[in-house]
């Protein structure tokens, strides 16, 4: 794309985050988990449910569904993104996953205790739609913004996402907590209505980026490969390029380890508070809103700090704060303490997500045509981190009997990521020093 830093294009791009972040807040973090536990817990079977004839703990089943969805995307995204670059049609893939995710959320309107299998399948399909659309969305960043603007543009996307998701969340909470204002008698109706609203919000606002963003440019010479083989050939080329980039190949491992902690905490925070601190739904809602609102400040603050101190140094500082969060959570026994932790989590959550994306984008060579293939590596790394982090959290809780011990395990992941970030900083400094020497 020739015209970078175009305000209209950047604003339209950011609206994709506005459109689909509501899924992440309503479906994975607040209303769906509370509704799911409520309808799958009964006096006869406790917290166990039957899924296609097999018995599971209800929360374990939803975790397995989420892990399976991300594993599917780990396997598919490298192929699909390579094909998208190969054919120059990444916006079509972005639209497909958006339609899939929004349709799955709308279908959750019919989810009740008598339709468990359908609900879990739609829950997983929504996750596939969300993660699938995001990799193609991310791949537009180096196309629409110059290197010096990518931190600001990335932060703008996350800011739009946080604002949009909180706005819809507040609307949904009105129906859930004050249903009598709208004549709602059935307690299951308001949560199911929220799922429908998420689906409509998602596809409705996604029309903005779909109408403005370019479809992408083909990146393939004429050859005899069919479309699938061509995708694999292009993927192989990208993998070879990644191994030849000293900064990129050091950033990805550090990103993987600290993402195991970040992504898992985002998914289990409300469950930890409910289980360990006995916090009720209104209090959990307050915590999620605190995290989301402070995250807006965090994304903006980290973007400004990166301009002064550099991305890697800011990431190092943020990861150190994450380690402190894990230690503090282990020793947290009161709700007031948890509220304080929630503020810190919000601050570093927005910052680390935005900074990670823009750092990766900066390490890519300028004007590369195969951005979707490169960002598939980024997205696959993140999805593998989710699978590994969530599994580890559940596994250590199961064998030790307490999620507090699992939080300490997440702290270990952050420590490994921190060590790798220091290695990346040293490599970056050496490269800059050699570059300065050669320019004298």
Coordinates of C-alpha atoms in Angstrom, one line a residue:
X1 CA 0.0 0.0 0.0
X2 CA 1.6 3.2 -1.2
X3 CA -0.2 5.7 1.0
X4 CA 0.8 4.9 4.5
X5 CA -0.2 6.8 7.6
X6 CA -3.6 7.7 6.0
X7 CA -5.9 8.8 8.9
X8 CA -9.0 7.3 7.3
X9 CA -7.4 4.0 6.7
X10 CA -5.9 3.8 10.2
X11 CA -9.2 4.7 11.8
X12 CA -11.0 2.1 9.7
X13 CA -8.4 -0.5 10.6
X14 CA -8.8 0.3 14.3
X15 CA -12.5 -0.2 14.1
X16 CA -11.9 -3.9 13.5
X17 CA -10.6 -4.1 17.0
X18 CA -13.6 -2.1 18.2
X19 CA -15.8 -4.7 16.4
X20 CA -14.4 -8.0 17.6
X21 CA -13.0 -7.1 21.1
X22 CA -16.5 -7.3 22.5
X23 CA -16.3 -11.1 21.9
X24 CA -13.2 -11.3 24.1
X25 CA -14.8 -9.4 26.9
X26 CA -18.4 -10.7 27.0
X27 CA -17.9 -14.3 25.7
X28 CA -14.5 -15.3 27.2
X29 CA -14.2 -13.1 30.3
X30 CA -17.5 -12.2 31.9
X31 CA -21.1 -13.0 30.9
X32 CA -20.6 -16.3 29.1
X33 CA -18.5 -18.0 31.9
X34 CA -21.0 -16.9 34.6
X35 CA -24.0 -18.0 32.5
X36 CA -22.3 -21.3 31.6
X37 CA -21.4 -22.2 35.2
X38 CA -24.9 -21.3 36.3
X39 CA -26.8 -23.5 33.8
X40 CA -24.4 -26.5 34.1
X41 CA -24.3 -26.7 37.9
X42 CA -27.1 -28.7 39.6
X43 CA -27.8 -30.5 42.8
X44 CA -27.9 -34.0 41.1
X45 CA -24.5 -33.9 39.3
X46 CA -22.8 -31.0 40.9
X47 CA -20.4 -29.4 38.4
X48 CA -20.3 -32.4 36.0
X49 CA -21.9 -32.4 32.6
X50 CA -22.3 -34.9 29.8
X51 CA -20.9 -33.9 26.4
X52 CA -21.8 -36.4 23.6
X53 CA -22.1 -39.2 26.2
X54 CA -18.9 -38.4 28.1
X55 CA -18.7 -36.8 31.6
X56 CA -16.6 -33.7 32.2
X57 CA -16.2 -31.1 34.9
X58 CA -18.1 -28.1 33.4
X59 CA -15.3 -25.6 33.5
X60 CA -12.8 -28.2 32.3
X61 CA -15.0 -28.8 29.3
X62 CA -15.1 -25.2 28.3
X63 CA -11.3 -25.0 28.8
X64 CA -10.8 -28.0 26.5
X65 CA -13.1 -26.4 23.9
X66 CA -11.1 -23.2 24.0
X67 CA -7.8 -25.1 23.8
X68 CA -9.1 -27.2 20.9
X69 CA -10.2 -24.0 19.0
X70 CA -6.7 -22.5 19.4
X71 CA -5.0 -25.7 18.4
X72 CA -7.1 -25.8 15.2
X73 CA -6.0 -22.2 14.4
X74 CA -2.3 -23.1 15.2
X75 CA -2.5 -25.7 12.5
X76 CA -4.6 -23.7 10.0
X77 CA -3.3 -20.1 10.2
X78 CA 0.2 -20.7 8.7
X79 CA -1.4 -22.3 5.7
X80 CA -4.3 -19.8 5.3
X81 CA -2.1 -16.8 5.7
X82 CA 0.4 -18.1 3.2
X83 CA -2.4 -18.7 0.7
X84 CA -3.6 -15.2 1.5
X85 CA -0.3 -13.7 0.6
X86 CA 0.1 -16.0 -2.4
X87 CA -3.3 -15.0 -3.8
X88 CA -3.5 -11.4 -2.4
X89 CA -6.9 -12.0 -0.8
X90 CA -6.3 -11.7 2.9
X91 CA -9.3 -9.4 3.4
X92 CA -11.5 -12.3 2.1
X93 CA -10.1 -14.5 4.9
X94 CA -10.6 -11.7 7.4
X95 CA -14.2 -11.4 6.3
X96 CA -14.8 -15.2 6.5
X97 CA -13.5 -15.6 10.0
X98 CA -15.5 -12.5 11.1
X99 CA -18.7 -14.0 9.7
X100 CA -18.0 -17.3 11.3
X101 CA -17.3 -15.7 14.8
X102 CA -20.3 -13.4 14.7
X103 CA -22.7 -16.1 13.5
X104 CA -21.5 -18.4 16.3
X105 CA -22.1 -15.7 18.9
X106 CA -25.6 -15.1 17.5
X107 CA -26.3 -18.8 17.6
X108 CA -25.4 -18.8 21.3
X109 CA -28.8 -17.0 21.8
X110 CA -30.3 -20.5 21.7
X111 CA -27.8 -22.0 24.2
X112 CA -29.4 -23.5 27.3
X113 CA -28.9 -26.5 29.6
X114 CA -30.7 -28.7 27.1
X115 CA -28.4 -27.8 24.2
X116 CA -25.0 -28.2 25.8
X117 CA -23.3 -29.7 22.8
X118 CA -24.5 -26.9 20.5
X119 CA -23.4 -24.2 23.0
X120 CA -19.9 -25.6 23.4
X121 CA -19.4 -26.0 19.6
X122 CA -20.6 -22.4 19.0
X123 CA -18.3 -21.3 21.8
X124 CA -15.3 -23.0 20.1
X125 CA -16.3 -21.6 16.6
X126 CA -16.5 -18.1 18.0
X127 CA -13.0 -18.5 19.3
X128 CA -11.8 -19.7 15.9
X129 CA -13.5 -16.7 14.2
X130 CA -11.9 -14.3 16.6
X131 CA -8.4 -15.6 16.4
X132 CA -8.6 -16.2 12.7
X133 CA -9.7 -12.7 11.9
X134 CA -7.1 -11.2 14.1
X135 CA -4.0 -12.5 12.3
X136 CA -5.1 -10.9 9.0
X137 CA -6.0 -7.7 10.9
X138 CA -2.5 -7.6 12.5
X139 CA -0.8 -8.2 9.1
X140 CA -2.2 -4.8 7.9
X141 CA -0.1 -2.9 10.4
X142 CA 3.1 -2.6 8.4
X143 CA 1.1 -1.8 5.3
X144 CA -0.9 1.1 6.7
X145 CA 1.8 2.7 8.9
X146 CA 5.5 3.6 8.6
X147 CA 7.9 2.2 11.2
X148 CA 8.0 5.4 13.3
X149 CA 4.2 5.4 13.5
X150 CA 3.5 1.7 14.2
X151 CA 3.6 2.0 18.0
X152 CA 1.0 4.8 17.9
X153 CA -1.2 3.0 15.4
X154 CA -1.0 -0.3 17.3
X155 CA -2.0 1.4 20.5
X156 CA -4.8 3.1 18.7
X157 CA -6.2 -0.3 17.6
X158 CA -6.1 -1.6 21.2
X159 CA -7.6 1.6 22.5
X160 CA -10.5 1.3 20.1
X161 CA -10.9 -2.3 21.1
X162 CA -11.1 -1.5 24.8
X163 CA -13.5 1.4 24.4
X164 CA -15.8 -0.6 22.1
X165 CA -15.8 -3.7 24.2
X166 CA -16.5 -1.8 27.4
X167 CA -19.3 0.2 25.8
X168 CA -21.1 -3.0 24.6
X169 CA -20.3 -4.6 28.0
X170 CA -22.1 -1.8 29.8
X171 CA -25.1 -2.2 27.5
X172 CA -25.2 -6.0 28.2
X173 CA -24.8 -5.5 31.9
X174 CA -27.9 -3.3 31.9
X175 CA -30.0 -6.2 30.6
X176 CA -28.2 -8.8 33.0
X177 CA -28.3 -6.8 36.2
X178 CA -31.4 -4.6 35.6
X179 CA -33.6 -6.9 33.5
X180 CA -36.7 -5.7 35.3
X181 CA -36.3 -2.3 33.7
X182 CA -36.9 -3.9 30.3
X183 CA -39.6 -6.3 31.4
X184 CA -37.3 -9.3 31.3
X185 CA -38.5 -12.1 33.6
X186 CA -36.5 -15.1 32.4
X187 CA -33.1 -14.8 34.0
X188 CA -31.5 -16.8 31.1
X189 CA -32.8 -14.3 28.5
X190 CA -30.5 -11.4 29.3
X191 CA -27.2 -13.4 29.0
X192 CA -28.4 -15.0 25.8
X193 CA -29.4 -11.6 24.4
X194 CA -25.9 -10.4 25.2
X195 CA -24.4 -13.2 23.0
X196 CA -26.7 -12.1 20.2
X197 CA -25.7 -8.4 20.6
X198 CA -22.0 -9.4 20.5
X199 CA -22.5 -11.2 17.2
X200 CA -24.4 -8.2 15.7
X201 CA -22.0 -5.7 17.0
X202 CA -19.1 -7.7 15.6
X203 CA -20.3 -8.0 12.1
X204 CA -21.9 -4.6 12.1
X205 CA -18.8 -2.5 12.9
X206 CA -16.5 -4.8 10.9
X207 CA -18.2 -3.4 7.8
X208 CA -16.2 -0.2 8.3
X209 CA -12.7 -1.8 7.9
X210 CA -14.0 -4.1 5.2
X211 CA -15.1 -1.1 3.1
X212 CA -11.8 0.8 3.4
X213 CA -8.9 -1.6 3.8
X214 CA -7.2 -2.8 0.6
X215 CA -7.7 -6.5 -0.3
X216 CA -4.0 -7.1 -0.5
X217 CA -1.5 -7.7 -3.3
X218 CA -0.6 -11.1 -4.7
X219 CA 2.9 -12.2 -3.9
X220 CA 3.5 -15.1 -6.3
X221 CA 5.4 -15.6 -9.5
X222 CA 3.8 -17.7 -12.1
X223 CA 4.5 -21.4 -11.5
X224 CA 2.9 -24.8 -11.6
X225 CA 2.0 -25.1 -7.9
X226 CA -1.7 -25.4 -7.0
X227 CA -3.1 -23.0 -4.4
X228 CA -2.4 -25.3 -1.4
X229 CA 1.1 -26.3 -2.4
X230 CA 1.8 -22.7 -3.2
X231 CA 0.8 -21.7 0.3
X232 CA 3.2 -24.2 1.8
X233 CA 6.0 -23.1 -0.6
X234 CA 5.5 -19.5 0.5
X235 CA 5.3 -20.6 4.2
X236 CA 8.7 -22.4 3.8
X237 CA 10.2 -19.2 2.3
X238 CA 9.0 -17.1 5.2
X239 CA 10.3 -19.6 7.8
X240 CA 13.8 -19.4 6.2
X241 CA 13.6 -15.6 6.3
X242 CA 12.7 -15.6 10.0
X243 CA 15.7 -17.7 10.9
X244 CA 18.0 -15.2 9.1
X245 CA 16.6 -12.3 11.2
X246 CA 18.6 -12.0 14.4
X247 CA 16.2 -9.8 16.2
X248 CA 13.0 -11.5 15.1
X249 CA 14.2 -15.0 15.9
X250 CA 15.1 -13.8 19.5
X251 CA 11.9 -11.8 20.0
X252 CA 9.5 -14.7 19.2
X253 CA 10.8 -17.1 22.0
X254 CA 10.6 -14.3 24.6
X255 CA 7.1 -13.3 23.3
X256 CA 6.0 -16.9 23.6
X257 CA 7.0 -17.3 27.3
X258 CA 5.7 -14.0 28.6
X259 CA 2.5 -14.5 26.5
X260 CA 1.9 -17.8 28.4
X261 CA 1.5 -15.7 31.5
X262 CA -0.3 -12.7 30.0
X263 CA -2.9 -14.6 28.0
X264 CA -3.6 -17.1 30.8
X265 CA -4.1 -14.4 33.4
X266 CA -6.5 -12.7 31.2
X267 CA -8.6 -15.9 30.9
X268 CA -8.5 -17.1 34.5
X269 CA -8.5 -13.8 36.5
X270 CA -12.3 -13.8 37.1
X271 CA -12.3 -17.5 38.0
X272 CA -9.5 -17.0 40.5
X273 CA -11.3 -14.2 42.2
X274 CA -14.6 -16.1 42.4
X275 CA -13.0 -19.3 43.6
X276 CA -10.3 -18.0 46.0
X277 CA -11.9 -14.7 47.2
X278 CA -15.6 -15.7 46.9
X279 CA -16.3 -12.5 44.9
X280 CA -19.9 -12.2 43.5
X281 CA -20.9 -11.4 39.9
X282 CA -21.3 -7.6 40.4
X283 CA -17.8 -7.4 41.9
X284 CA -16.3 -9.5 39.1
X285 CA -18.0 -7.2 36.6
X286 CA -16.4 -4.2 38.4
X287 CA -12.9 -5.8 38.2
X288 CA -13.2 -6.5 34.5
X289 CA -14.3 -2.9 33.8
X290 CA -11.4 -1.6 35.9
X291 CA -8.9 -3.8 33.9
X292 CA -10.4 -2.7 30.5
X293 CA -10.5 1.0 31.3
X294 CA -7.0 1.1 32.8
X295 CA -5.7 -0.9 29.8
X296 CA -6.6 2.0 27.6
X297 CA -4.2 4.2 29.6
X298 CA -1.6 1.4 29.6
X299 CA -1.6 1.1 25.8
X300 CA -1.2 4.9 25.4
X301 CA 1.4 5.2 28.1
X302 CA 3.6 2.4 26.9
X303 CA 3.5 3.8 23.3
X304 CA 4.9 7.1 24.6
X305 CA 7.5 5.5 26.8
X306 CA 8.8 3.4 23.9
X307 CA 9.5 6.6 21.9
X308 CA 11.8 7.7 24.8
X309 CA 13.4 4.4 26.0
X310 CA 12.9 1.9 23.1
X311 CA 10.4 -1.0 22.8
X312 CA 12.6 -3.7 24.3
X313 CA 13.4 -1.7 27.5
X314 CA 9.7 -0.9 28.0
X315 CA 8.8 -4.6 27.5
X316 CA 11.4 -5.6 30.1
X317 CA 9.9 -3.1 32.6
X318 CA 6.4 -4.4 31.9
X319 CA 7.4 -8.1 32.3
X320 CA 9.0 -7.2 35.7
X321 CA 5.7 -5.7 36.7
X322 CA 3.9 -8.9 35.6
X323 CA 6.2 -11.0 37.8
X324 CA 5.3 -8.7 40.7
X325 CA 1.6 -9.3 39.9
X326 CA 2.1 -13.0 40.1
X327 CA 3.8 -12.8 43.5
X328 CA 1.2 -10.4 44.8
X329 CA -1.7 -12.6 43.6
X330 CA -0.2 -15.6 45.5
X331 CA -0.4 -13.6 48.7
X332 CA -3.7 -11.9 48.1
X333 CA -6.5 -12.8 50.5
X334 CA -8.8 -9.8 50.5
X335 CA -11.0 -8.2 47.9
X336 CA -9.3 -4.8 48.3
X337 CA -5.9 -6.3 47.6
X338 CA -7.4 -7.9 44.4
X339 CA -8.8 -4.6 43.2
X340 CA -5.3 -3.1 43.5
X341 CA -3.9 -5.9 41.5
X342 CA -6.6 -5.4 38.9
X343 CA -5.5 -1.8 38.4
X344 CA -1.9 -3.0 37.8
X345 CA -3.0 -5.8 35.5
X346 CA -5.0 -3.4 33.4
X347 CA -2.0 -1.1 33.1
X348 CA 0.4 -3.7 32.0
X349 CA -2.1 -5.7 29.9
X350 CA -2.8 -3.0 27.5
X351 CA 0.8 -2.0 27.3
X352 CA 2.3 -5.4 26.6
X353 CA -0.2 -6.4 23.9
X354 CA 0.2 -3.2 22.0
X355 CA 4.0 -3.0 22.4
X356 CA 4.4 -6.7 21.4
X357 CA 2.6 -6.3 18.2
X358 CA 4.4 -3.1 17.1
X359 CA 7.8 -4.5 18.2
X360 CA 7.3 -7.5 16.0
X361 CA 6.1 -5.3 13.1
X362 CA 9.2 -3.1 13.5
X363 CA 11.5 -6.1 13.2
X364 CA 10.0 -7.0 9.8
X365 CA 11.8 -5.8 6.7
X366 CA 10.2 -2.7 5.2
X367 CA 7.8 -3.1 2.2
X368 CA 7.6 -6.9 2.4
X369 CA 4.5 -8.2 0.5
X370 CA 4.0 -11.3 2.5
X371 CA 2.9 -9.6 5.8
X372 CA 0.1 -12.2 6.5
X373 CA 2.6 -15.1 6.4
X374 CA 4.9 -13.3 8.8
X375 CA 2.1 -12.3 11.2
X376 CA 0.9 -15.9 11.1
X377 CA 4.1 -16.8 13.0
X378 CA 3.3 -14.1 15.5
X379 CA -0.3 -15.3 15.9
X380 CA 0.6 -19.0 16.1
X381 CA 3.2 -18.2 18.7
X382 CA 0.5 -16.4 20.8
X383 CA -2.0 -19.2 20.3
X384 CA 0.5 -21.9 21.4
X385 CA 1.2 -19.8 24.4
X386 CA -2.5 -19.7 25.3
X387 CA -2.8 -23.5 25.0
X388 CA 0.4 -24.1 27.0
X389 CA -0.4 -21.5 29.7
X390 CA -4.1 -22.5 30.2
X391 CA -3.2 -26.2 30.3
X392 CA -0.3 -25.5 32.8
X393 CA -2.6 -23.5 35.0
X394 CA -5.3 -26.2 35.2
X395 CA -2.7 -29.0 35.6
X396 CA -0.9 -27.4 38.5
X397 CA -4.2 -26.5 40.2
X398 CA -5.3 -30.1 39.9
X399 CA -2.1 -31.7 41.3
X400 CA -1.6 -29.1 44.1
X401 CA -5.2 -28.3 44.9
X402 CA -4.9 -24.5 44.6
X403 CA -4.8 -22.0 41.8
X404 CA -2.4 -19.9 43.9
X405 CA 0.3 -22.4 43.0
X406 CA -0.6 -22.1 39.4
X407 CA -0.1 -18.3 39.6
X408 CA 3.5 -18.9 40.7
X409 CA 4.1 -21.2 37.7
X410 CA 3.0 -18.3 35.5
X411 CA 5.5 -16.2 37.2
X412 CA 8.2 -18.7 36.1
X413 CA 7.1 -18.2 32.5
X414 CA 7.5 -14.5 32.9
X415 CA 11.0 -14.9 34.3
X416 CA 12.1 -17.0 31.3
X417 CA 10.6 -14.4 29.0
X418 CA 12.4 -11.6 30.9
X419 CA 15.8 -13.4 30.5
X420 CA 15.2 -13.8 26.7
X421 CA 14.2 -10.1 26.5
X422 CA 17.6 -9.1 28.0
X423 CA 19.3 -11.3 25.4
X424 CA 17.2 -9.5 22.7
X425 CA 18.2 -6.1 24.1
X426 CA 21.9 -7.1 24.0
X427 CA 21.6 -8.3 20.4
X428 CA 19.8 -5.1 19.4
X429 CA 22.5 -2.9 21.0
X430 CA 25.3 -4.8 19.2
X431 CA 23.5 -4.4 15.9
X432 CA 23.0 -0.7 16.5
X433 CA 26.6 -0.3 17.6
X434 CA 27.9 -2.0 14.5
X435 CA 25.6 0.0 12.3
X436 CA 26.9 3.3 13.8
X437 CA 30.5 2.1 13.3
X438 CA 29.9 1.3 9.7
X439 CA 28.3 4.7 9.0
X440 CA 31.3 6.7 10.3

